[in-house]
XYZ file of C-alpha atoms in Angstrom:
603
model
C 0.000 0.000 0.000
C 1.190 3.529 -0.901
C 4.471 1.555 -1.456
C 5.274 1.444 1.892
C 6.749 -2.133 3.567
C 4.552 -4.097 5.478
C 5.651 -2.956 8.363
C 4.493 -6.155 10.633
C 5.529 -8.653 8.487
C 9.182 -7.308 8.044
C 9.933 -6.238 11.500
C 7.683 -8.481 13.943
C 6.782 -11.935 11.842
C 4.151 -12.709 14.385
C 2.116 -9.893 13.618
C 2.592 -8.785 17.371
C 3.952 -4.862 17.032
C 4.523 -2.891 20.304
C 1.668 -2.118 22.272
C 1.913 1.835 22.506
C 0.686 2.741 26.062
C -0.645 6.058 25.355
C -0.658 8.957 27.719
C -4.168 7.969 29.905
C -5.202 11.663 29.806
C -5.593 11.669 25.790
C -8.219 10.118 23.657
C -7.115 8.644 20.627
C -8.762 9.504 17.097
C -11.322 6.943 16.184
C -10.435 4.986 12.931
C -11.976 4.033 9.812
C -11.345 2.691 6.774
C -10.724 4.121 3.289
C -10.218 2.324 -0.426
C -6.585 4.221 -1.230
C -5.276 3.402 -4.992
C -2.056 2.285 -5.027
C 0.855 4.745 -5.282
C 4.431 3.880 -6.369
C 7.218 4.617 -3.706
C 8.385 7.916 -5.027
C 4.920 9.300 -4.987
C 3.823 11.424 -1.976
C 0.043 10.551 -1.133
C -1.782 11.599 2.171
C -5.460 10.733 2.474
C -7.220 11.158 5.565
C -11.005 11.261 6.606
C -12.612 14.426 7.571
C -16.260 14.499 9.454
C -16.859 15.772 5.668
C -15.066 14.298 3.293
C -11.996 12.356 2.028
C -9.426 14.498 1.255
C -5.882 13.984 -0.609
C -2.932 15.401 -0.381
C -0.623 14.350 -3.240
C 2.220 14.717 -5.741
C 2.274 11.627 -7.868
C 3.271 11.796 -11.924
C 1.190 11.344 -14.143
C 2.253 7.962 -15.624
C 1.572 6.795 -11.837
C 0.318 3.195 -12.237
C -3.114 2.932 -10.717
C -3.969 -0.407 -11.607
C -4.133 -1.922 -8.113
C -6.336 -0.658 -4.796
C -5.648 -1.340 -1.394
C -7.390 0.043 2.138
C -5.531 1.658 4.828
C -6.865 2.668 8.405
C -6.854 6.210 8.991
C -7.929 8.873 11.394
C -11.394 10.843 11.731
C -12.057 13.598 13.801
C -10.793 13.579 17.477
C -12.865 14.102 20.191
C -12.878 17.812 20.880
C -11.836 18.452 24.499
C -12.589 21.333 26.931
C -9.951 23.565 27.748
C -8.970 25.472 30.441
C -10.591 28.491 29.449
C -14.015 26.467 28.689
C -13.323 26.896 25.133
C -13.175 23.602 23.127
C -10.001 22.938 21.819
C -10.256 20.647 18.480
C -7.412 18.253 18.691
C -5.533 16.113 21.218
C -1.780 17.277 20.278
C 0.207 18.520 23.034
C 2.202 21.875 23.332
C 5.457 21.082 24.753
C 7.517 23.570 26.382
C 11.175 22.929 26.080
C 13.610 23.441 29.264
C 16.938 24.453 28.899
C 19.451 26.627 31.267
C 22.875 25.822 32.660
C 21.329 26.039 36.279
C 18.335 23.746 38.197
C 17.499 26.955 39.342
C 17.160 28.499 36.023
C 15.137 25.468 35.046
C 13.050 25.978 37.959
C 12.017 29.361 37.026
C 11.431 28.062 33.310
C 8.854 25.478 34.286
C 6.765 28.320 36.350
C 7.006 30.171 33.033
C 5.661 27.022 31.010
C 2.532 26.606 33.241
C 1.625 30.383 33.038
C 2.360 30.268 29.203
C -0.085 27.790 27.818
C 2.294 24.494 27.777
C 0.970 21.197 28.308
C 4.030 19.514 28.992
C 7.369 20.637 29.471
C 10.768 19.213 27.999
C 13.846 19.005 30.600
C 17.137 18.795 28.547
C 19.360 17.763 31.167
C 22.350 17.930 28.719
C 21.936 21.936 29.390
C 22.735 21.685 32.754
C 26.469 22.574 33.748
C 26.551 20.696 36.656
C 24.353 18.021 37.748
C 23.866 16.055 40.757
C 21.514 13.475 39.537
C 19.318 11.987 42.701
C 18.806 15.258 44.082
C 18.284 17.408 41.024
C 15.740 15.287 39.879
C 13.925 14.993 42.484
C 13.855 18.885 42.111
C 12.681 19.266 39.136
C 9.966 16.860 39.278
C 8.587 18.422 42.365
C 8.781 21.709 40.850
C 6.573 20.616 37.693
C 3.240 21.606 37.624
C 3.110 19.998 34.149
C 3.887 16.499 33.292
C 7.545 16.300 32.830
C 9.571 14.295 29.763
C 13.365 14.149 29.830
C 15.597 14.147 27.609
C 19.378 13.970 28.036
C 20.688 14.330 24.473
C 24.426 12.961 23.770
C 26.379 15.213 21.152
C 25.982 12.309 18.605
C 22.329 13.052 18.470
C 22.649 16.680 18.136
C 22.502 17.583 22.080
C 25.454 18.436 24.887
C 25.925 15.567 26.767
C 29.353 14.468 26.030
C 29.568 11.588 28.197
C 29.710 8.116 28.479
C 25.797 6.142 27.804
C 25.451 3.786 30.837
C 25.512 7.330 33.199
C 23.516 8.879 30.925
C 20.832 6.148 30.667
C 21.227 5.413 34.006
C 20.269 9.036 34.796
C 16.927 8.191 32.651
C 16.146 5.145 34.756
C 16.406 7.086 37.560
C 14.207 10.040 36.150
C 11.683 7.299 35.568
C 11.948 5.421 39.253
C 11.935 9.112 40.591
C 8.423 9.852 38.636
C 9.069 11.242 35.440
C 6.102 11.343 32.967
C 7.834 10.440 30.345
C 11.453 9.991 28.711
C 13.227 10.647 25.860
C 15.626 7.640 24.416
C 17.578 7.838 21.120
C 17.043 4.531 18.998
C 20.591 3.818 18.685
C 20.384 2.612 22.429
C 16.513 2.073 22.443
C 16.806 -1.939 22.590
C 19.391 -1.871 25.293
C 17.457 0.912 27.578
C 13.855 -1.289 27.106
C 15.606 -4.552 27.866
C 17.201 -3.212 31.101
C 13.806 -1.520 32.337
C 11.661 -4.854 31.730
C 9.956 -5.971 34.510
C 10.423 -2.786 36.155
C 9.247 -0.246 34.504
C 6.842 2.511 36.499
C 3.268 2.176 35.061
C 2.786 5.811 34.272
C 6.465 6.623 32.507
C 5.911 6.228 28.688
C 9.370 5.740 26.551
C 9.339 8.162 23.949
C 11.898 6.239 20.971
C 13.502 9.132 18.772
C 15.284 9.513 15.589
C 17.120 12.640 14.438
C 18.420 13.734 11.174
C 19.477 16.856 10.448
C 20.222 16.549 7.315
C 17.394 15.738 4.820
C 14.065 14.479 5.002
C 14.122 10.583 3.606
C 11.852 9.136 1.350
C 7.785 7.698 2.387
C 9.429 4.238 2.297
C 12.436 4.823 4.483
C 10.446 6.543 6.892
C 8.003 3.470 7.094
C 10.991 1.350 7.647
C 12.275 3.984 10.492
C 9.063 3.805 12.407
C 8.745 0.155 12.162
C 12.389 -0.043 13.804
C 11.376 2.620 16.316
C 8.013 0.317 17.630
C 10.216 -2.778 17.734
C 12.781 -1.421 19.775
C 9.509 -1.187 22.447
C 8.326 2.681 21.980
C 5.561 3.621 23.680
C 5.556 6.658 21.047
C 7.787 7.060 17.710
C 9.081 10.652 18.092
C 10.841 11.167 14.323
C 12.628 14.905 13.904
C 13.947 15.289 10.470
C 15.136 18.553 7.795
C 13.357 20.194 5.789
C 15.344 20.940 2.263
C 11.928 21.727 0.661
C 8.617 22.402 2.363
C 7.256 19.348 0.318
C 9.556 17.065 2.427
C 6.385 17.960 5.398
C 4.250 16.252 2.881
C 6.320 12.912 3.663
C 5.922 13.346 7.529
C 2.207 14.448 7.369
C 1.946 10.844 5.322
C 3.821 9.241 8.338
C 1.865 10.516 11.186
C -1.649 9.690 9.495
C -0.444 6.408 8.713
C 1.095 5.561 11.616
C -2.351 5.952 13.385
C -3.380 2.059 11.861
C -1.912 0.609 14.926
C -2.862 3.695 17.062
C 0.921 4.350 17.115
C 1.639 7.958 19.135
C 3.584 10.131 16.549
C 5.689 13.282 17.016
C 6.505 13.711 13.383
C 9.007 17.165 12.961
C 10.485 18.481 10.484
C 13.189 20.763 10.925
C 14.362 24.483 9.769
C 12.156 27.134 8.574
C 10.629 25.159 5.535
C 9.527 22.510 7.958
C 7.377 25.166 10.283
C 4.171 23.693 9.095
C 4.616 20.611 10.249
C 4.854 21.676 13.746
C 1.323 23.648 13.395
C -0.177 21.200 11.082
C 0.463 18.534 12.901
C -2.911 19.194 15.497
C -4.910 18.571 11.535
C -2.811 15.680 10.878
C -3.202 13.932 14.552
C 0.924 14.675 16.084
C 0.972 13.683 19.900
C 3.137 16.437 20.146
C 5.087 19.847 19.061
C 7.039 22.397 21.048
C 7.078 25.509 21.559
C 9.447 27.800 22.682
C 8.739 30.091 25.624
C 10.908 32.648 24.201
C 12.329 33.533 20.583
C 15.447 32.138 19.812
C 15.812 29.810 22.855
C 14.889 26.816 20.479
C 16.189 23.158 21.147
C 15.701 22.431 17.431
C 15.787 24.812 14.653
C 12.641 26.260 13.613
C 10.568 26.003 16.749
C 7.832 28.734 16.983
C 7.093 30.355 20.463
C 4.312 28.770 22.794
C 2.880 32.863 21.835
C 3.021 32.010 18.358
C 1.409 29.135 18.526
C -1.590 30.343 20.411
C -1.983 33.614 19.864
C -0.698 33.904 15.680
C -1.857 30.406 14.641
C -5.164 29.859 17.181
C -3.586 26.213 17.628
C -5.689 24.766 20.115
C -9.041 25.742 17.254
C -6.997 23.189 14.565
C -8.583 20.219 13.679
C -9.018 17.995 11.253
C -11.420 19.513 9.073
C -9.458 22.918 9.403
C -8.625 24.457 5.974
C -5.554 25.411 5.295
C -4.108 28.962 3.660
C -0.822 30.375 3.654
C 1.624 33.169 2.196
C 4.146 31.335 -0.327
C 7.118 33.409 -0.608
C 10.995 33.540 -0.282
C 11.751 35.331 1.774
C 8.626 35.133 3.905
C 9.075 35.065 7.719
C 8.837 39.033 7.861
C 5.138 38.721 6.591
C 2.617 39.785 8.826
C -0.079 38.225 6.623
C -0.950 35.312 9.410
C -1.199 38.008 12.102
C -3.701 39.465 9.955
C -6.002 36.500 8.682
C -5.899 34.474 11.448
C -6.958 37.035 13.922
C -9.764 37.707 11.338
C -10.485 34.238 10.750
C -11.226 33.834 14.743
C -13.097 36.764 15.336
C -15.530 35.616 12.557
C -15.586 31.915 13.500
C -14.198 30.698 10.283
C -12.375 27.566 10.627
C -9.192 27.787 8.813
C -5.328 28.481 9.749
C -2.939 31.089 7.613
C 0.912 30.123 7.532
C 4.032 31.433 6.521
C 5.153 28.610 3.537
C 8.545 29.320 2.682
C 8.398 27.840 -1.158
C 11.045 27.305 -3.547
C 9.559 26.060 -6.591
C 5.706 27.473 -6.587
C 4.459 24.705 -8.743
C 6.132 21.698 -6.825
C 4.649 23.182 -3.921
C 0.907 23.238 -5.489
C 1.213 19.555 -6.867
C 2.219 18.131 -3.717
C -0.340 19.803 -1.276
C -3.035 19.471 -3.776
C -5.646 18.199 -1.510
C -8.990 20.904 -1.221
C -7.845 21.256 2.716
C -4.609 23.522 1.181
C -7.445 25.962 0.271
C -6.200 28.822 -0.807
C -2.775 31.314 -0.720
C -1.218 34.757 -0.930
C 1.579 35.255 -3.154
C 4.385 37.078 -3.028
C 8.562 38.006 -4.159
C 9.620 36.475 -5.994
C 6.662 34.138 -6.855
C 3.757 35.989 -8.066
C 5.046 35.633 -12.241
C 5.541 32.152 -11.890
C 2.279 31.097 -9.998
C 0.294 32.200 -13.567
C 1.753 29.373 -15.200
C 0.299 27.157 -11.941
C -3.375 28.041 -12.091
C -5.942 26.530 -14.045
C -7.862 29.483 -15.036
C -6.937 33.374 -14.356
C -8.832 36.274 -13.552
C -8.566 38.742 -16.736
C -7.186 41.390 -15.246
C -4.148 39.570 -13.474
C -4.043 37.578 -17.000
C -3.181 41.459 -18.131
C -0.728 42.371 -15.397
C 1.223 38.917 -15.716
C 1.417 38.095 -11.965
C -1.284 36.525 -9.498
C -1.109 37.187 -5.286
C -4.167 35.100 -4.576
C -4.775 31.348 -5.677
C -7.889 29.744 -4.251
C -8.260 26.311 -4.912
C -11.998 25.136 -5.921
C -13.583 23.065 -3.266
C -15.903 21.078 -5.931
C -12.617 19.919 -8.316
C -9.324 21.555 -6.787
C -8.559 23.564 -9.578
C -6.716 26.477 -9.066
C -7.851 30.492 -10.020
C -5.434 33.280 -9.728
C -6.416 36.384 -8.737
C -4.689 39.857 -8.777
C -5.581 42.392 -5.647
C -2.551 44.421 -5.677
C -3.028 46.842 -7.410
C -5.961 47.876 -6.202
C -4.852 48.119 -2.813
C -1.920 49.949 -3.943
C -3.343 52.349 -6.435
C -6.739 53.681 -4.327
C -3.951 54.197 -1.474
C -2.025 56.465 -4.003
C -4.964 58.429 -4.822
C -5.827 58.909 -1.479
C -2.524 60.224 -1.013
C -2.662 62.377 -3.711
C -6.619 63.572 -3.370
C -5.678 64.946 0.686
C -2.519 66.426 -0.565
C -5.079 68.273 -2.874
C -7.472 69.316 -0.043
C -9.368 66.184 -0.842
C -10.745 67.273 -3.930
C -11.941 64.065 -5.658
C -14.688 64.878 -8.986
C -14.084 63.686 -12.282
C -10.968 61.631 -13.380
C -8.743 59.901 -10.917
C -5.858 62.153 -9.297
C -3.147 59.945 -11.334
C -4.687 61.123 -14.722
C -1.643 62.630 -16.840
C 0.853 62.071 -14.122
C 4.247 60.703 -15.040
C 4.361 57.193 -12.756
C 7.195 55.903 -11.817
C 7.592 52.298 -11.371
C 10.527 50.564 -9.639
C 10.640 46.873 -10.278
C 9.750 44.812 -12.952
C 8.140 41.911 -11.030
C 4.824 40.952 -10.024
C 4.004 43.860 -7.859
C 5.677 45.972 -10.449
C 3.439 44.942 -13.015
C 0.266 45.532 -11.469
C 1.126 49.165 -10.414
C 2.048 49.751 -13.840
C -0.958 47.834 -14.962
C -3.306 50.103 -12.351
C -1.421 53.274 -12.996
C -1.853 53.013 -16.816
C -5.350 52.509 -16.049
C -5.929 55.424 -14.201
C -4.431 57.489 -17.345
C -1.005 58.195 -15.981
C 2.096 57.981 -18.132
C 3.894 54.666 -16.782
C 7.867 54.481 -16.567
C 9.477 51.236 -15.461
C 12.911 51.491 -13.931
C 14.581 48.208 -12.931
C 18.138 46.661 -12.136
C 17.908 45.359 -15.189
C 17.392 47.005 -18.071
C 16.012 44.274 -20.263
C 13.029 43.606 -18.023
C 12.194 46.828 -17.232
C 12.102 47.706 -21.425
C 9.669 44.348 -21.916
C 7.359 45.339 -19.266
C 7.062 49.330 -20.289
C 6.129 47.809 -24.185
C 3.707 45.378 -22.490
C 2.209 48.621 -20.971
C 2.475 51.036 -23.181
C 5.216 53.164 -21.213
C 9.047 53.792 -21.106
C 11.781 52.101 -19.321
C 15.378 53.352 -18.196
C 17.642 51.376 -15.613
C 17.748 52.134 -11.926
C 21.540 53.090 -12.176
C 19.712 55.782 -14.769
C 16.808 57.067 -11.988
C 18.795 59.254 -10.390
C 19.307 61.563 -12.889
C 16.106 60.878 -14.388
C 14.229 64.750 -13.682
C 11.871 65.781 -16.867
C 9.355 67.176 -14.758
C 8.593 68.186 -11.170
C 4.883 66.619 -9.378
C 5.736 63.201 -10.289
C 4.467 60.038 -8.390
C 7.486 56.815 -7.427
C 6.452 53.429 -6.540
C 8.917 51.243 -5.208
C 7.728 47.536 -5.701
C 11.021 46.124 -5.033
C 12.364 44.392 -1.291
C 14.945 47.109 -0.852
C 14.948 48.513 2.619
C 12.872 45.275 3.770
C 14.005 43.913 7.017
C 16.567 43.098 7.981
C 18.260 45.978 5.184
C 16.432 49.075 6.588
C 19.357 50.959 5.470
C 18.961 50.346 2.121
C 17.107 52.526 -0.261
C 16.769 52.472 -4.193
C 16.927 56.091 -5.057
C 19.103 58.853 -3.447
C 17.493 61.246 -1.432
C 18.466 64.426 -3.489
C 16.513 62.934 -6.154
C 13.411 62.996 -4.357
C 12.775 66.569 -4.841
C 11.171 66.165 -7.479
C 8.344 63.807 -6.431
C 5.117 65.006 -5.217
C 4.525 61.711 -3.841
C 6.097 58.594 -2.954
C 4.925 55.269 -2.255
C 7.011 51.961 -0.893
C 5.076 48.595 -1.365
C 7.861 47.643 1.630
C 5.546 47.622 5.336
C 8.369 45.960 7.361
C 9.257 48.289 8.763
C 6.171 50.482 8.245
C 8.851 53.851 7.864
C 11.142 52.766 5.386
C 14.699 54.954 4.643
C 13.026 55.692 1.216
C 9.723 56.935 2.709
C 11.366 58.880 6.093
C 13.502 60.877 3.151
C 10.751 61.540 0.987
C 8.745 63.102 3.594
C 12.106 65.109 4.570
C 12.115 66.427 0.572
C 8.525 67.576 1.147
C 6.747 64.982 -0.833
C 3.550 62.763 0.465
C 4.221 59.379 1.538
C 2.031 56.228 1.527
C 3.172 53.688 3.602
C 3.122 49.803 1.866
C 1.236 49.201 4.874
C -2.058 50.636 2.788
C -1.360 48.372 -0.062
C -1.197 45.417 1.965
C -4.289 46.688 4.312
C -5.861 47.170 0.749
C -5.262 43.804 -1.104
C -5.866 41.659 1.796
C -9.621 42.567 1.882
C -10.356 41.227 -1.884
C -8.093 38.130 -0.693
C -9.747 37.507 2.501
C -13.172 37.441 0.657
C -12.267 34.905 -1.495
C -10.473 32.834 0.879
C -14.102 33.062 3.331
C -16.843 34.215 1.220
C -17.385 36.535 3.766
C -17.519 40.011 3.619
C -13.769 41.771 4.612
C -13.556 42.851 8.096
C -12.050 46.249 7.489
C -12.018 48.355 10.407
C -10.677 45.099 12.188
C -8.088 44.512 9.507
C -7.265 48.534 10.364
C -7.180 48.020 13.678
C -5.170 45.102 13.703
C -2.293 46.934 11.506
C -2.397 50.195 13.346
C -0.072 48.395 15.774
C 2.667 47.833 13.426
């Protein structure tokens, strides 16, 4: 099936896997059973059962044989449990708090932090500590745990601290256990020793958490398979798996894993690594993880790419994920500056819509689309450098992004999971121009639009480039492209109907005073603030200036236009502007705009 091993018959003959004591506190997912074509081993395919619907998530070829059928066991809904708060919270996975400080003190003060954060469970990484006196630090730390406790003390050869010999360091587990630890962490390499020495004698509530770490790739559906397989038979009570992420489709391969995995009602913590990798530590509530951590402060991660326990709550409304949560996102490279699932998801809550918006850092646009092609991955934001490319991607296109060449808004079709591409940029951007320009006029707004007969200026030739040209030339303004290279900037302006000159050339570029710049370009994004793409003195002759840039909201370019006199519109208006026609389509509700506003105004 899915070209997968059979797991049983390879690893345990008898058919008798490890029994996976779950944690008594969770329910497990009830099960049922789905006909699944058969895949070859090189194809990615994820289908799991929704309250309303089967749903795939795949990236096969198209000569994939399909001549045989098979049925796998897969997971429904979970029972929604109460929360604290009252609220319900829609899946059973676990926030995890990692501990780690040189001190037991320190620690100490971490795991008070973890309670009042939102954790679940906290992480103790023992291979922190700089000195350790085992009986009585334990003992410590348990007592001082108001959440259940696992521990993990990681050698060097697995990526941790510890640089000493195994039989202290396992002995140090043993004790954790005896002592009342919750649960513990043990690498598979010593797995089958640890189990064998704890037979017998093993405390009734301390589950063995088996993990695997690789930090450099993410290995194929099949290897995986194989991984878990070794992972049960070296007695886990749950298969924790951590691997990299060289392309956000690798997450497609663990999501497959952790579904799977649930035929034998097998406890996964399926992660995958680095900043490509982050949705598999928020997806993994959809796709039924017993597990992912959370940071209680950025940049004290124990893995790279951990998200804060904030983040998690408060950005990604984690505890409201379930199974039948759709899925959007903001494909882009870079992408991590975007404040795009501040804005939906907050919007998304407040009007009871059940869906989650990511940050998806994507390298190839239309890889990306093939393999998370299920009508869960609902619908995305574009943006740099993808927004030309994702044309090709889409089924059908709206006319008037077919004009400006670029798309920032692909919805996939629930009824067939095609996909349409949409243009909202320049909209957003061009009614925030002529704002700009109508108050700098004492508002004065009859007859043709402010940018009528005004020479536009237009830096950057890509996406959002061409749809201010696009909008501009609309509006009956006299469209100039300037761009680092020359070549694109000339095809774009004769796609128009407008000139082009190089940016080395803009600086000297003066033939009139009262004209309007756009900079579509990333210069003087975060982290470059410094950066700008047009020398101040040159400003002078701009009557107003707008940066599609909005981190940070003040950019160098805007803070010395307003110094030359000229208006300014912050790129925060354009992206305020296009998210409403993006948020409609993603809902088919009605834009909440003075939220949206409101939101923003803190940034």
């Amino acid at each position: 099936m899915l070209g997968l091993p059979n797991w049983k018959a390879k690893y345990d003959p008898k058919g008798l896997t490890p029994h996976p004591r779950d944690a008594p506190t969770r329910k497990r997912p009830s099960i049922v059973s789905v006909p699944l074509p058969h895949q070859p081993a090189t194809a990615t395919t994820l289908v799991v059962a929704s309250s309303s619907a089967v749903y795939t998530l795949a990236n096969t070829s198209p000569t994939a044989s399909m001549a045989s059928t098979g049925s796998v066991m897969l997971a429904t809904s979970s029972a929604q449990l109460e929360m604290d708060s009252g609220a319900v919270k829609k899946n059973t996975t676990l926030i995890c708090a990692p501990v780690m400080a040189g001190t037991v003190k320190e620690m100490v003060t971490q795991l008070d932090e973890a309670k009042s954060s939102g954790a679940e469970l906290v992480e103790i990484r023992l291979d922190s500590l700089k000195n350790f006196s085992p009986h009585e630090d334990l003992k410590t730390l348990i007592k001082a745990s108001a959440l259940p406790t696992l521990f993990t003390y990681r050698p060097k050869w697995e990526g941790g601290q510890y640089d000493g010999d195994d039989k202290s360091r396992l002995d140090t587990l043993r004790l954790a256990m005896e002592l009342g630890a919750d649960y513990v962490d043990v690498e598979l390499q010593v797995a089958f020793e640890f189990n064998a020495s704890i037979q017998g004698s093993k405390p009734e509530k301390c589950k063995v958490i088996v993990s695997s770490h690789n930090y450099e790739n993410t290995p194929s559906i099949e290897d995986l398979g194989n991984l878990v397989a070794r992972i049960q038979a070296a007695g886990a009570d749950i298969v924790k798996i951590a691997t990299t992420a060289l392309d956000i489709t690798d997450v497609a391969r663990m999501f497959h894993i952790t579904v799977h995995s649930q035929v034998s009602s097998v406890p996964v913590i399926g992660i995958v690594m680095g900043e490509r990798g982050l949705i598999s530590r928020v997806l993994c509530a959809k796709f039924g993880g017993f597990l992912t951590f959370g940071t209680l402060e950025s940049g004290a991660v124990s893995a790279p790419g951990q998200p804060t326990i904030k983040d998690l709550l408060d950005l990604y409304n984690f505890r409201s994920i379930g199974p039948d949560t759709k899925v959007f996102g903001i494909i882009g490279k870079p992408v991590g500056h975007s404040k795009s699932p501040l804005l939906y998801n907050q919007a998304f809550k407040s009007a009871g819509f059940n869906g989650v918006f990511l940050h998806l850092l994507v390298d190839d646009v239309a890889s990306f689309l093939q393999t998370y092609s299920s009508t869960d991955f609902a619908g995305f934001s574009c943006t740099i450098p993808h927004k030309e490319a994702a044309v090709k991607c889409c089924d059908e296109v709206d006319p008037v992004a077919k004009s400006i060449g670029a798309v920032n808004c692909i919805i996939r079709r629930q009824s067939d999971a095609k996909l349409f591409g949409y243009n909202t940029d320049y909209v957003g951007a061009i009614s925030a121009i002529e704002d700009g320009l109508r108050d700098s006029h004492n508002g004065s707004s009859a007859g043709a639009s402010p940018l009528n007969g005004k020479l536009f200026v237009v830096i950057g030739a890509g996406g959002a480039g061409k749809a201010l040209a696009y909008g501009a030339k609309e509006k009956g303004a006299r469209v100039v492209i300037a761009n680092r290279t020359y070549d694109r900037a000339r095809e774009l302006a004769e796609t128009i109907g407008g000139d082009a000159l190089s940016l080395a050339d803009l600086e000297n570029f003066q033939p009139e005073d009262g004209m309007v710049l756009a900079n579509t370009t990333s210069i003087g994004m975060q982290p470059k603030i410094d950066e700008t793409p047009i020398p101040k003195h040159a400003l002078k002759h701009y009557s107003l200036v707008f940066d599609a840039v909005y981190t940070p909201k003040m950019t160098r370019l805007l803070r010395e236009a307003e110094e030359c006199g000229a208006t300014i519109v912050s790129g925060m208006e354009m992206f305020i502007g296009q998210a409403y026609g993006q948020y409609e389509r993603f809902t088919g509700l009605p834009a909440p705009k003075e939220l949206f506003r409101k939101i923003m105004s803190k940034y």
